[in-house]
Amino acid sequence: MEKLDYVIKEFNKWHGSEAQARILEAKEDEVIIEFRGTFCKTCGLYDYFDDIAWEAIDFGLKIKPVEVVESEEDFEEGRYVVRYKLERD
C-alpha cells in the first residue's frame, strides 16, 4: 500500500486546490478513497475518480473506480467516498 500512498500524494499535489483525496480503508483487493473539495465545475466529477487510476499506473498499480459509496454536496463543496478495485497481474 506504500505505492498507493504515493498515488494519493501525487493526486493531492496536482488537484489539491480543487480536491483532496485520502485513503479511508485498504484491503487486499479494494481500497476506499474519500474526496473532499470544491471540484472544478467545468470538469466532470468522475474525472477526479479516474485521475487516481491514471496516476496509479505511473506507480505500477492497476485500480479502477467501481462505486460511489457516499456523497454529500453543499453549494460550494462536496464529499465523495469511492470504492476502487485493485487488479492483480
PDB file of N, CA and C in Angstrom:
ATOM      1  N   MET A   1       0.803  -1.206   0.000  1.00  0.00           N
ATOM      2  CA  MET A   1       0.000   0.000   0.000  1.00  0.00           C
ATOM      3  C   MET A   1       0.846   1.270   0.000  1.00  0.00           C
ATOM      4  N   GLU A   2       2.145   1.089   0.126  1.00  0.00           N
ATOM      5  CA  GLU A   2       3.031   2.252   0.079  1.00  0.00           C
ATOM      6  C   GLU A   2       2.906   2.982  -1.260  1.00  0.00           C
ATOM      7  N   LYS A   3       2.788   2.217  -2.329  1.00  0.00           N
ATOM      8  CA  LYS A   3       2.629   2.831  -3.653  1.00  0.00           C
ATOM      9  C   LYS A   3       1.343   3.645  -3.713  1.00  0.00           C
ATOM     10  N   LEU A   4       0.297   3.131  -3.113  1.00  0.00           N
ATOM     11  CA  LEU A   4      -0.974   3.841  -3.117  1.00  0.00           C
ATOM     12  C   LEU A   4      -0.872   5.161  -2.348  1.00  0.00           C
ATOM     13  N   ASP A   5      -0.092   5.175  -1.295  1.00  0.00           N
ATOM     14  CA  ASP A   5       0.146   6.423  -0.566  1.00  0.00           C
ATOM     15  C   ASP A   5       0.790   7.465  -1.473  1.00  0.00           C
ATOM     16  N   TYR A   6       1.730   7.028  -2.309  1.00  0.00           N
ATOM     17  CA  TYR A   6       2.363   7.940  -3.256  1.00  0.00           C
ATOM     18  C   TYR A   6       1.364   8.438  -4.308  1.00  0.00           C
ATOM     19  N   VAL A   7       0.481   7.558  -4.745  1.00  0.00           N
ATOM     20  CA  VAL A   7      -0.549   7.941  -5.708  1.00  0.00           C
ATOM     21  C   VAL A   7      -1.407   9.067  -5.131  1.00  0.00           C
ATOM     22  N   ILE A   8      -1.838   8.901  -3.894  1.00  0.00           N
ATOM     23  CA  ILE A   8      -2.673   9.911  -3.242  1.00  0.00           C
ATOM     24  C   ILE A   8      -1.892  11.220  -3.081  1.00  0.00           C
ATOM     25  N   LYS A   9      -0.639  11.107  -2.708  1.00  0.00           N
ATOM     26  CA  LYS A   9       0.199  12.300  -2.542  1.00  0.00           C
ATOM     27  C   LYS A   9       0.317  13.067  -3.859  1.00  0.00           C
ATOM     28  N   GLU A  10       0.548  12.352  -4.953  1.00  0.00           N
ATOM     29  CA  GLU A  10       0.652  12.993  -6.267  1.00  0.00           C
ATOM     30  C   GLU A  10      -0.679  13.613  -6.690  1.00  0.00           C
ATOM     31  N   PHE A  11      -1.768  12.898  -6.463  1.00  0.00           N
ATOM     32  CA  PHE A  11      -3.087  13.432  -6.796  1.00  0.00           C
ATOM     33  C   PHE A  11      -3.307  14.745  -6.058  1.00  0.00           C
ATOM     34  N   ASN A  12      -3.034  14.757  -4.766  1.00  0.00           N
ATOM     35  CA  ASN A  12      -3.248  15.957  -3.963  1.00  0.00           C
ATOM     36  C   ASN A  12      -2.326  17.092  -4.395  1.00  0.00           C
ATOM     37  N   LYS A  13      -1.136  16.743  -4.855  1.00  0.00           N
ATOM     38  CA  LYS A  13      -0.210  17.761  -5.341  1.00  0.00           C
ATOM     39  C   LYS A  13      -0.784  18.463  -6.572  1.00  0.00           C
ATOM     40  N   TRP A  14      -1.364  17.690  -7.478  1.00  0.00           N
ATOM     41  CA  TRP A  14      -1.849  18.253  -8.738  1.00  0.00           C
ATOM     42  C   TRP A  14      -3.275  18.788  -8.659  1.00  0.00           C
ATOM     43  N   HIS A  15      -4.093  18.229  -7.791  1.00  0.00           N
ATOM     44  CA  HIS A  15      -5.508  18.621  -7.715  1.00  0.00           C
ATOM     45  C   HIS A  15      -5.884  19.301  -6.408  1.00  0.00           C
ATOM     46  N   GLY A  16      -4.908  19.497  -5.546  1.00  0.00           N
ATOM     47  CA  GLY A  16      -5.160  19.969  -4.189  1.00  0.00           C
ATOM     48  C   GLY A  16      -5.956  21.245  -4.061  1.00  0.00           C
ATOM     49  N   SER A  17      -5.885  22.141  -5.034  1.00  0.00           N
ATOM     50  CA  SER A  17      -6.660  23.371  -4.930  1.00  0.00           C
ATOM     51  C   SER A  17      -8.145  23.128  -5.172  1.00  0.00           C
ATOM     52  N   GLU A  18      -8.482  22.003  -5.798  1.00  0.00           N
ATOM     53  CA  GLU A  18      -9.871  21.680  -6.099  1.00  0.00           C
ATOM     54  C   GLU A  18     -10.389  20.511  -5.275  1.00  0.00           C
ATOM     55  N   ALA A  19      -9.533  19.524  -5.049  1.00  0.00           N
ATOM     56  CA  ALA A  19      -9.972  18.307  -4.360  1.00  0.00           C
ATOM     57  C   ALA A  19      -8.798  17.659  -3.633  1.00  0.00           C
ATOM     58  N   GLN A  20      -9.078  17.115  -2.487  1.00  0.00           N
ATOM     59  CA  GLN A  20      -8.092  16.373  -1.702  1.00  0.00           C
ATOM     60  C   GLN A  20      -8.608  14.945  -1.543  1.00  0.00           C
ATOM     61  N   ALA A  21      -7.706  13.990  -1.673  1.00  0.00           N
ATOM     62  CA  ALA A  21      -8.077  12.583  -1.521  1.00  0.00           C
ATOM     63  C   ALA A  21      -7.343  12.006  -0.319  1.00  0.00           C
ATOM     64  N   ARG A  22      -7.977  11.033   0.320  1.00  0.00           N
ATOM     65  CA  ARG A  22      -7.307  10.293   1.391  1.00  0.00           C
ATOM     66  C   ARG A  22      -7.884   8.890   1.450  1.00  0.00           C
ATOM     67  N   ILE A  23      -7.043   7.961   1.827  1.00  0.00           N
ATOM     68  CA  ILE A  23      -7.442   6.562   1.925  1.00  0.00           C
ATOM     69  C   ILE A  23      -8.183   6.369   3.244  1.00  0.00           C
ATOM     70  N   LEU A  24      -9.392   5.838   3.156  1.00  0.00           N
ATOM     71  CA  LEU A  24     -10.155   5.515   4.356  1.00  0.00           C
ATOM     72  C   LEU A  24      -9.944   4.074   4.782  1.00  0.00           C
ATOM     73  N   GLU A  25      -9.810   3.195   3.786  1.00  0.00           N
ATOM     74  CA  GLU A  25      -9.662   1.765   4.075  1.00  0.00           C
ATOM     75  C   GLU A  25      -8.950   1.089   2.907  1.00  0.00           C
ATOM     76  N   ALA A  26      -8.054   0.185   3.215  1.00  0.00           N
ATOM     77  CA  ALA A  26      -7.351  -0.562   2.168  1.00  0.00           C
ATOM     78  C   ALA A  26      -7.363  -2.034   2.525  1.00  0.00           C
ATOM     79  N   LYS A  27      -7.781  -2.846   1.561  1.00  0.00           N
ATOM     80  CA  LYS A  27      -7.796  -4.297   1.708  1.00  0.00           C
ATOM     81  C   LYS A  27      -6.961  -4.898   0.590  1.00  0.00           C
ATOM     82  N   GLU A  28      -6.888  -6.193   0.571  1.00  0.00           N
ATOM     83  CA  GLU A  28      -6.095  -6.902  -0.440  1.00  0.00           C
ATOM     84  C   GLU A  28      -6.511  -6.551  -1.870  1.00  0.00           C
ATOM     85  N   ASP A  29      -7.829  -6.486  -2.122  1.00  0.00           N
ATOM     86  CA  ASP A  29      -8.295  -6.293  -3.487  1.00  0.00           C
ATOM     87  C   ASP A  29      -9.153  -5.049  -3.706  1.00  0.00           C
ATOM     88  N   GLU A  30      -9.254  -4.193  -2.683  1.00  0.00           N
ATOM     89  CA  GLU A  30     -10.004  -2.959  -2.872  1.00  0.00           C
ATOM     90  C   GLU A  30      -9.513  -1.879  -1.920  1.00  0.00           C
ATOM     91  N   VAL A  31      -9.841  -0.655  -2.292  1.00  0.00           N
ATOM     92  CA  VAL A  31      -9.484   0.491  -1.455  1.00  0.00           C
ATOM     93  C   VAL A  31     -10.649   1.474  -1.485  1.00  0.00           C
ATOM     94  N   ILE A  32     -10.883   2.114  -0.351  1.00  0.00           N
ATOM     95  CA  ILE A  32     -11.926   3.131  -0.240  1.00  0.00           C
ATOM     96  C   ILE A  32     -11.219   4.475  -0.096  1.00  0.00           C
ATOM     97  N   ILE A  33     -11.538   5.408  -0.996  1.00  0.00           N
ATOM     98  CA  ILE A  33     -10.893   6.716  -1.001  1.00  0.00           C
ATOM     99  C   ILE A  33     -11.955   7.799  -0.860  1.00  0.00           C
ATOM    100  N   GLU A  34     -11.660   8.755   0.016  1.00  0.00           N
ATOM    101  CA  GLU A  34     -12.547   9.900   0.219  1.00  0.00           C
ATOM    102  C   GLU A  34     -11.985  11.097  -0.541  1.00  0.00           C
ATOM    103  N   PHE A  35     -12.865  11.798  -1.236  1.00  0.00           N
ATOM    104  CA  PHE A  35     -12.526  13.031  -1.933  1.00  0.00           C
ATOM    105  C   PHE A  35     -13.321  14.159  -1.299  1.00  0.00           C
ATOM    106  N   ARG A  36     -12.643  15.264  -0.996  1.00  0.00           N
ATOM    107  CA  ARG A  36     -13.301  16.459  -0.461  1.00  0.00           C
ATOM    108  C   ARG A  36     -12.784  17.670  -1.222  1.00  0.00           C
ATOM    109  N   GLY A  37     -13.670  18.615  -1.466  1.00  0.00           N
ATOM    110  CA  GLY A  37     -13.220  19.844  -2.095  1.00  0.00           C
ATOM    111  C   GLY A  37     -14.319  20.587  -2.805  1.00  0.00           C
ATOM    112  N   THR A  38     -13.884  21.611  -3.526  1.00  0.00           N
ATOM    113  CA  THR A  38     -14.832  22.412  -4.290  1.00  0.00           C
ATOM    114  C   THR A  38     -15.025  21.845  -5.690  1.00  0.00           C
ATOM    115  N   PHE A  39     -14.073  21.104  -6.198  1.00  0.00           N
ATOM    116  CA  PHE A  39     -14.111  20.461  -7.506  1.00  0.00           C
ATOM    117  C   PHE A  39     -14.367  21.480  -8.610  1.00  0.00           C
ATOM    118  N   CYS A  40     -13.653  21.363  -9.673  1.00  0.00           N
ATOM    119  CA  CYS A  40     -13.803  22.239 -10.825  1.00  0.00           C
ATOM    120  C   CYS A  40     -15.185  22.023 -11.428  1.00  0.00           C
ATOM    121  N   LYS A  41     -15.917  23.088 -11.584  1.00  0.00           N
ATOM    122  CA  LYS A  41     -17.294  22.978 -12.079  1.00  0.00           C
ATOM    123  C   LYS A  41     -17.363  22.691 -13.578  1.00  0.00           C
ATOM    124  N   THR A  42     -16.293  22.984 -14.313  1.00  0.00           N
ATOM    125  CA  THR A  42     -16.314  22.713 -15.750  1.00  0.00           C
ATOM    126  C   THR A  42     -15.763  21.336 -16.084  1.00  0.00           C
ATOM    127  N   CYS A  43     -15.157  20.671 -15.103  1.00  0.00           N
ATOM    128  CA  CYS A  43     -14.647  19.306 -15.291  1.00  0.00           C
ATOM    129  C   CYS A  43     -15.721  18.308 -14.885  1.00  0.00           C
ATOM    130  N   GLY A  44     -15.625  17.116 -15.352  1.00  0.00           N
ATOM    131  CA  GLY A  44     -16.540  16.079 -14.909  1.00  0.00           C
ATOM    132  C   GLY A  44     -16.123  15.572 -13.536  1.00  0.00           C
ATOM    133  N   LEU A  45     -17.067  15.408 -12.655  1.00  0.00           N
ATOM    134  CA  LEU A  45     -16.776  14.938 -11.304  1.00  0.00           C
ATOM    135  C   LEU A  45     -16.049  13.597 -11.336  1.00  0.00           C
ATOM    136  N   TYR A  46     -16.503  12.699 -12.190  1.00  0.00           N
ATOM    137  CA  TYR A  46     -15.906  11.368 -12.241  1.00  0.00           C
ATOM    138  C   TYR A  46     -14.482  11.390 -12.789  1.00  0.00           C
ATOM    139  N   ASP A  47     -14.104  12.479 -13.451  1.00  0.00           N
ATOM    140  CA  ASP A  47     -12.719  12.607 -13.909  1.00  0.00           C
ATOM    141  C   ASP A  47     -11.751  12.583 -12.736  1.00  0.00           C
ATOM    142  N   TYR A  48     -12.143  13.153 -11.606  1.00  0.00           N
ATOM    143  CA  TYR A  48     -11.277  13.115 -10.422  1.00  0.00           C
ATOM    144  C   TYR A  48     -11.065  11.678  -9.957  1.00  0.00           C
ATOM    145  N   PHE A  49     -12.122  10.892  -9.986  1.00  0.00           N
ATOM    146  CA  PHE A  49     -12.030   9.493  -9.563  1.00  0.00           C
ATOM    147  C   PHE A  49     -11.152   8.701 -10.535  1.00  0.00           C
ATOM    148  N   ASP A  50     -11.285   8.993 -11.818  1.00  0.00           N
ATOM    149  CA  ASP A  50     -10.463   8.321 -12.828  1.00  0.00           C
ATOM    150  C   ASP A  50      -9.002   8.763 -12.763  1.00  0.00           C
ATOM    151  N   ASP A  51      -8.770  10.007 -12.377  1.00  0.00           N
ATOM    152  CA  ASP A  51      -7.393  10.504 -12.303  1.00  0.00           C
ATOM    153  C   ASP A  51      -6.554   9.712 -11.302  1.00  0.00           C
ATOM    154  N   ILE A  52      -7.171   9.230 -10.242  1.00  0.00           N
ATOM    155  CA  ILE A  52      -6.455   8.379  -9.290  1.00  0.00           C
ATOM    156  C   ILE A  52      -5.973   7.111 -10.006  1.00  0.00           C
ATOM    157  N   ALA A  53      -6.833   6.526 -10.821  1.00  0.00           N
ATOM    158  CA  ALA A  53      -6.467   5.309 -11.558  1.00  0.00           C
ATOM    159  C   ALA A  53      -5.330   5.588 -12.536  1.00  0.00           C
ATOM    160  N   TRP A  54      -5.379   6.723 -13.233  1.00  0.00           N
ATOM    161  CA  TRP A  54      -4.316   7.078 -14.172  1.00  0.00           C
ATOM    162  C   TRP A  54      -3.011   7.331 -13.440  1.00  0.00           C
ATOM    163  N   GLU A  55      -3.084   8.009 -12.312  1.00  0.00           N
ATOM    164  CA  GLU A  55      -1.886   8.276 -11.514  1.00  0.00           C
ATOM    165  C   GLU A  55      -1.269   6.963 -11.020  1.00  0.00           C
ATOM    166  N   ALA A  56      -2.118   6.001 -10.672  1.00  0.00           N
ATOM    167  CA  ALA A  56      -1.652   4.713 -10.146  1.00  0.00           C
ATOM    168  C   ALA A  56      -0.813   3.951 -11.172  1.00  0.00           C
ATOM    169  N   ILE A  57      -1.136   4.104 -12.437  1.00  0.00           N
ATOM    170  CA  ILE A  57      -0.385   3.412 -13.488  1.00  0.00           C
ATOM    171  C   ILE A  57       1.098   3.779 -13.416  1.00  0.00           C
ATOM    172  N   ASP A  58       1.387   5.052 -13.133  1.00  0.00           N
ATOM    173  CA  ASP A  58       2.781   5.504 -13.036  1.00  0.00           C
ATOM    174  C   ASP A  58       3.535   4.816 -11.893  1.00  0.00           C
ATOM    175  N   PHE A  59       2.786   4.266 -10.939  1.00  0.00           N
ATOM    176  CA  PHE A  59       3.392   3.578  -9.801  1.00  0.00           C
ATOM    177  C   PHE A  59       3.229   2.062  -9.893  1.00  0.00           C
ATOM    178  N   GLY A  60       2.841   1.580 -11.076  1.00  0.00           N
ATOM    179  CA  GLY A  60       2.723   0.149 -11.299  1.00  0.00           C
ATOM    180  C   GLY A  60       1.482  -0.485 -10.699  1.00  0.00           C
ATOM    181  N   LEU A  61       0.459   0.319 -10.406  1.00  0.00           N
ATOM    182  CA  LEU A  61      -0.784  -0.212  -9.844  1.00  0.00           C
ATOM    183  C   LEU A  61      -1.911  -0.123 -10.863  1.00  0.00           C
ATOM    184  N   LYS A  62      -2.790  -1.091 -10.814  1.00  0.00           N
ATOM    185  CA  LYS A  62      -3.984  -1.074 -11.645  1.00  0.00           C
ATOM    186  C   LYS A  62      -5.189  -1.044 -10.710  1.00  0.00           C
ATOM    187  N   ILE A  63      -5.852   0.102 -10.676  1.00  0.00           N
ATOM    188  CA  ILE A  63      -7.071   0.226  -9.877  1.00  0.00           C
ATOM    189  C   ILE A  63      -8.141   0.883 -10.735  1.00  0.00           C
ATOM    190  N   LYS A  64      -9.382   0.611 -10.413  1.00  0.00           N
ATOM    191  CA  LYS A  64     -10.449   1.285 -11.138  1.00  0.00           C
ATOM    192  C   LYS A  64     -11.601   1.576 -10.197  1.00  0.00           C
ATOM    193  N   PRO A  65     -12.220   2.748 -10.369  1.00  0.00           N
ATOM    194  CA  PRO A  65     -13.356   3.084  -9.522  1.00  0.00           C
ATOM    195  C   PRO A  65     -14.554   2.222  -9.915  1.00  0.00           C
ATOM    196  N   VAL A  66     -15.238   1.667  -8.917  1.00  0.00           N
ATOM    197  CA  VAL A  66     -16.379   0.807  -9.217  1.00  0.00           C
ATOM    198  C   VAL A  66     -17.683   1.284  -8.596  1.00  0.00           C
ATOM    199  N   GLU A  67     -17.596   2.149  -7.568  1.00  0.00           N
ATOM    200  CA  GLU A  67     -18.835   2.566  -6.914  1.00  0.00           C
ATOM    201  C   GLU A  67     -18.599   3.813  -6.074  1.00  0.00           C
ATOM    202  N   VAL A  68     -19.524   4.766  -6.179  1.00  0.00           N
ATOM    203  CA  VAL A  68     -19.544   5.886  -5.256  1.00  0.00           C
ATOM    204  C   VAL A  68     -20.383   5.424  -4.066  1.00  0.00           C
ATOM    205  N   VAL A  69     -19.721   5.238  -2.937  1.00  0.00           N
ATOM    206  CA  VAL A  69     -20.354   4.666  -1.749  1.00  0.00           C
ATOM    207  C   VAL A  69     -21.163   5.718  -0.996  1.00  0.00           C
ATOM    208  N   GLU A  70     -20.626   6.927  -0.907  1.00  0.00           N
ATOM    209  CA  GLU A  70     -21.306   8.033  -0.221  1.00  0.00           C
ATOM    210  C   GLU A  70     -21.079   9.307  -1.009  1.00  0.00           C
ATOM    211  N   SER A  71     -22.036  10.221  -0.907  1.00  0.00           N
ATOM    212  CA  SER A  71     -21.835  11.544  -1.498  1.00  0.00           C
ATOM    213  C   SER A  71     -22.610  12.572  -0.696  1.00  0.00           C
ATOM    214  N   GLU A  72     -21.980  13.711  -0.516  1.00  0.00           N
ATOM    215  CA  GLU A  72     -22.594  14.853   0.146  1.00  0.00           C
ATOM    216  C   GLU A  72     -22.235  16.078  -0.676  1.00  0.00           C
ATOM    217  N   GLU A  73     -23.221  16.862  -1.001  1.00  0.00           N
ATOM    218  CA  GLU A  73     -22.947  18.066  -1.776  1.00  0.00           C
ATOM    219  C   GLU A  73     -23.582  19.264  -1.089  1.00  0.00           C
ATOM    220  N   ASP A  74     -22.764  20.296  -0.911  1.00  0.00           N
ATOM    221  CA  ASP A  74     -23.243  21.585  -0.466  1.00  0.00           C
ATOM    222  C   ASP A  74     -23.132  22.519  -1.654  1.00  0.00           C
ATOM    223  N   PHE A  75     -23.457  23.754  -1.440  1.00  0.00           N
ATOM    224  CA  PHE A  75     -23.422  24.721  -2.538  1.00  0.00           C
ATOM    225  C   PHE A  75     -22.040  24.800  -3.184  1.00  0.00           C
ATOM    226  N   GLU A  76     -20.998  24.906  -2.387  1.00  0.00           N
ATOM    227  CA  GLU A  76     -19.671  25.085  -2.948  1.00  0.00           C
ATOM    228  C   GLU A  76     -18.699  23.952  -2.669  1.00  0.00           C
ATOM    229  N   GLU A  77     -19.071  22.975  -1.879  1.00  0.00           N
ATOM    230  CA  GLU A  77     -18.162  21.885  -1.536  1.00  0.00           C
ATOM    231  C   GLU A  77     -18.864  20.543  -1.644  1.00  0.00           C
ATOM    232  N   GLY A  78     -18.047  19.518  -1.763  1.00  0.00           N
ATOM    233  CA  GLY A  78     -18.594  18.176  -1.827  1.00  0.00           C
ATOM    234  C   GLY A  78     -17.681  17.179  -1.145  1.00  0.00           C
ATOM    235  N   ARG A  79     -18.260  16.036  -0.841  1.00  0.00           N
ATOM    236  CA  ARG A  79     -17.515  14.913  -0.260  1.00  0.00           C
ATOM    237  C   ARG A  79     -18.019  13.653  -0.940  1.00  0.00           C
ATOM    238  N   TYR A  80     -17.099  12.848  -1.432  1.00  0.00           N
ATOM    239  CA  TYR A  80     -17.446  11.621  -2.125  1.00  0.00           C
ATOM    240  C   TYR A  80     -16.539  10.506  -1.628  1.00  0.00           C
ATOM    241  N   VAL A  81     -17.123   9.372  -1.362  1.00  0.00           N
ATOM    242  CA  VAL A  81     -16.364   8.193  -0.947  1.00  0.00           C
ATOM    243  C   VAL A  81     -16.519   7.169  -2.072  1.00  0.00           C
ATOM    244  N   VAL A  82     -15.376   6.743  -2.604  1.00  0.00           N
ATOM    245  CA  VAL A  82     -15.375   5.894  -3.800  1.00  0.00           C
ATOM    246  C   VAL A  82     -14.640   4.595  -3.506  1.00  0.00           C
ATOM    247  N   ARG A  83     -15.258   3.496  -3.921  1.00  0.00           N
ATOM    248  CA  ARG A  83     -14.636   2.173  -3.778  1.00  0.00           C
ATOM    249  C   ARG A  83     -13.919   1.842  -5.086  1.00  0.00           C
ATOM    250  N   TYR A  84     -12.667   1.441  -4.951  1.00  0.00           N
ATOM    251  CA  TYR A  84     -11.833   1.044  -6.093  1.00  0.00           C
ATOM    252  C   TYR A  84     -11.494  -0.430  -5.989  1.00  0.00           C
ATOM    253  N   LYS A  85     -11.427  -1.068  -7.105  1.00  0.00           N
ATOM    254  CA  LYS A  85     -10.988  -2.463  -7.187  1.00  0.00           C
ATOM    255  C   LYS A  85      -9.536  -2.471  -7.599  1.00  0.00           C
ATOM    256  N   LEU A  86      -8.714  -3.214  -6.831  1.00  0.00           N
ATOM    257  CA  LEU A  86      -7.306  -3.398  -7.171  1.00  0.00           C
ATOM    258  C   LEU A  86      -7.184  -4.618  -8.067  1.00  0.00           C
ATOM    259  N   GLU A  87      -6.547  -4.454  -9.201  1.00  0.00           N
ATOM    260  CA  GLU A  87      -6.364  -5.559 -10.129  1.00  0.00           C
ATOM    261  C   GLU A  87      -4.958  -6.108  -9.980  1.00  0.00           C
ATOM    262  N   ARG A  88      -4.858  -7.392  -9.866  1.00  0.00           N
ATOM    263  CA  ARG A  88      -3.552  -8.062  -9.729  1.00  0.00           C
ATOM    264  C   ARG A  88      -3.152  -8.643 -11.072  1.00  0.00           C
ATOM    265  N   ASP A  89      -1.864  -8.593 -11.345  1.00  0.00           N
ATOM    266  CA  ASP A  89      -1.355  -9.192 -12.610  1.00  0.00           C
ATOM    267  C   ASP A  89      -1.304 -10.702 -12.491  1.00  0.00           C
TER     268      ASP A  89
END
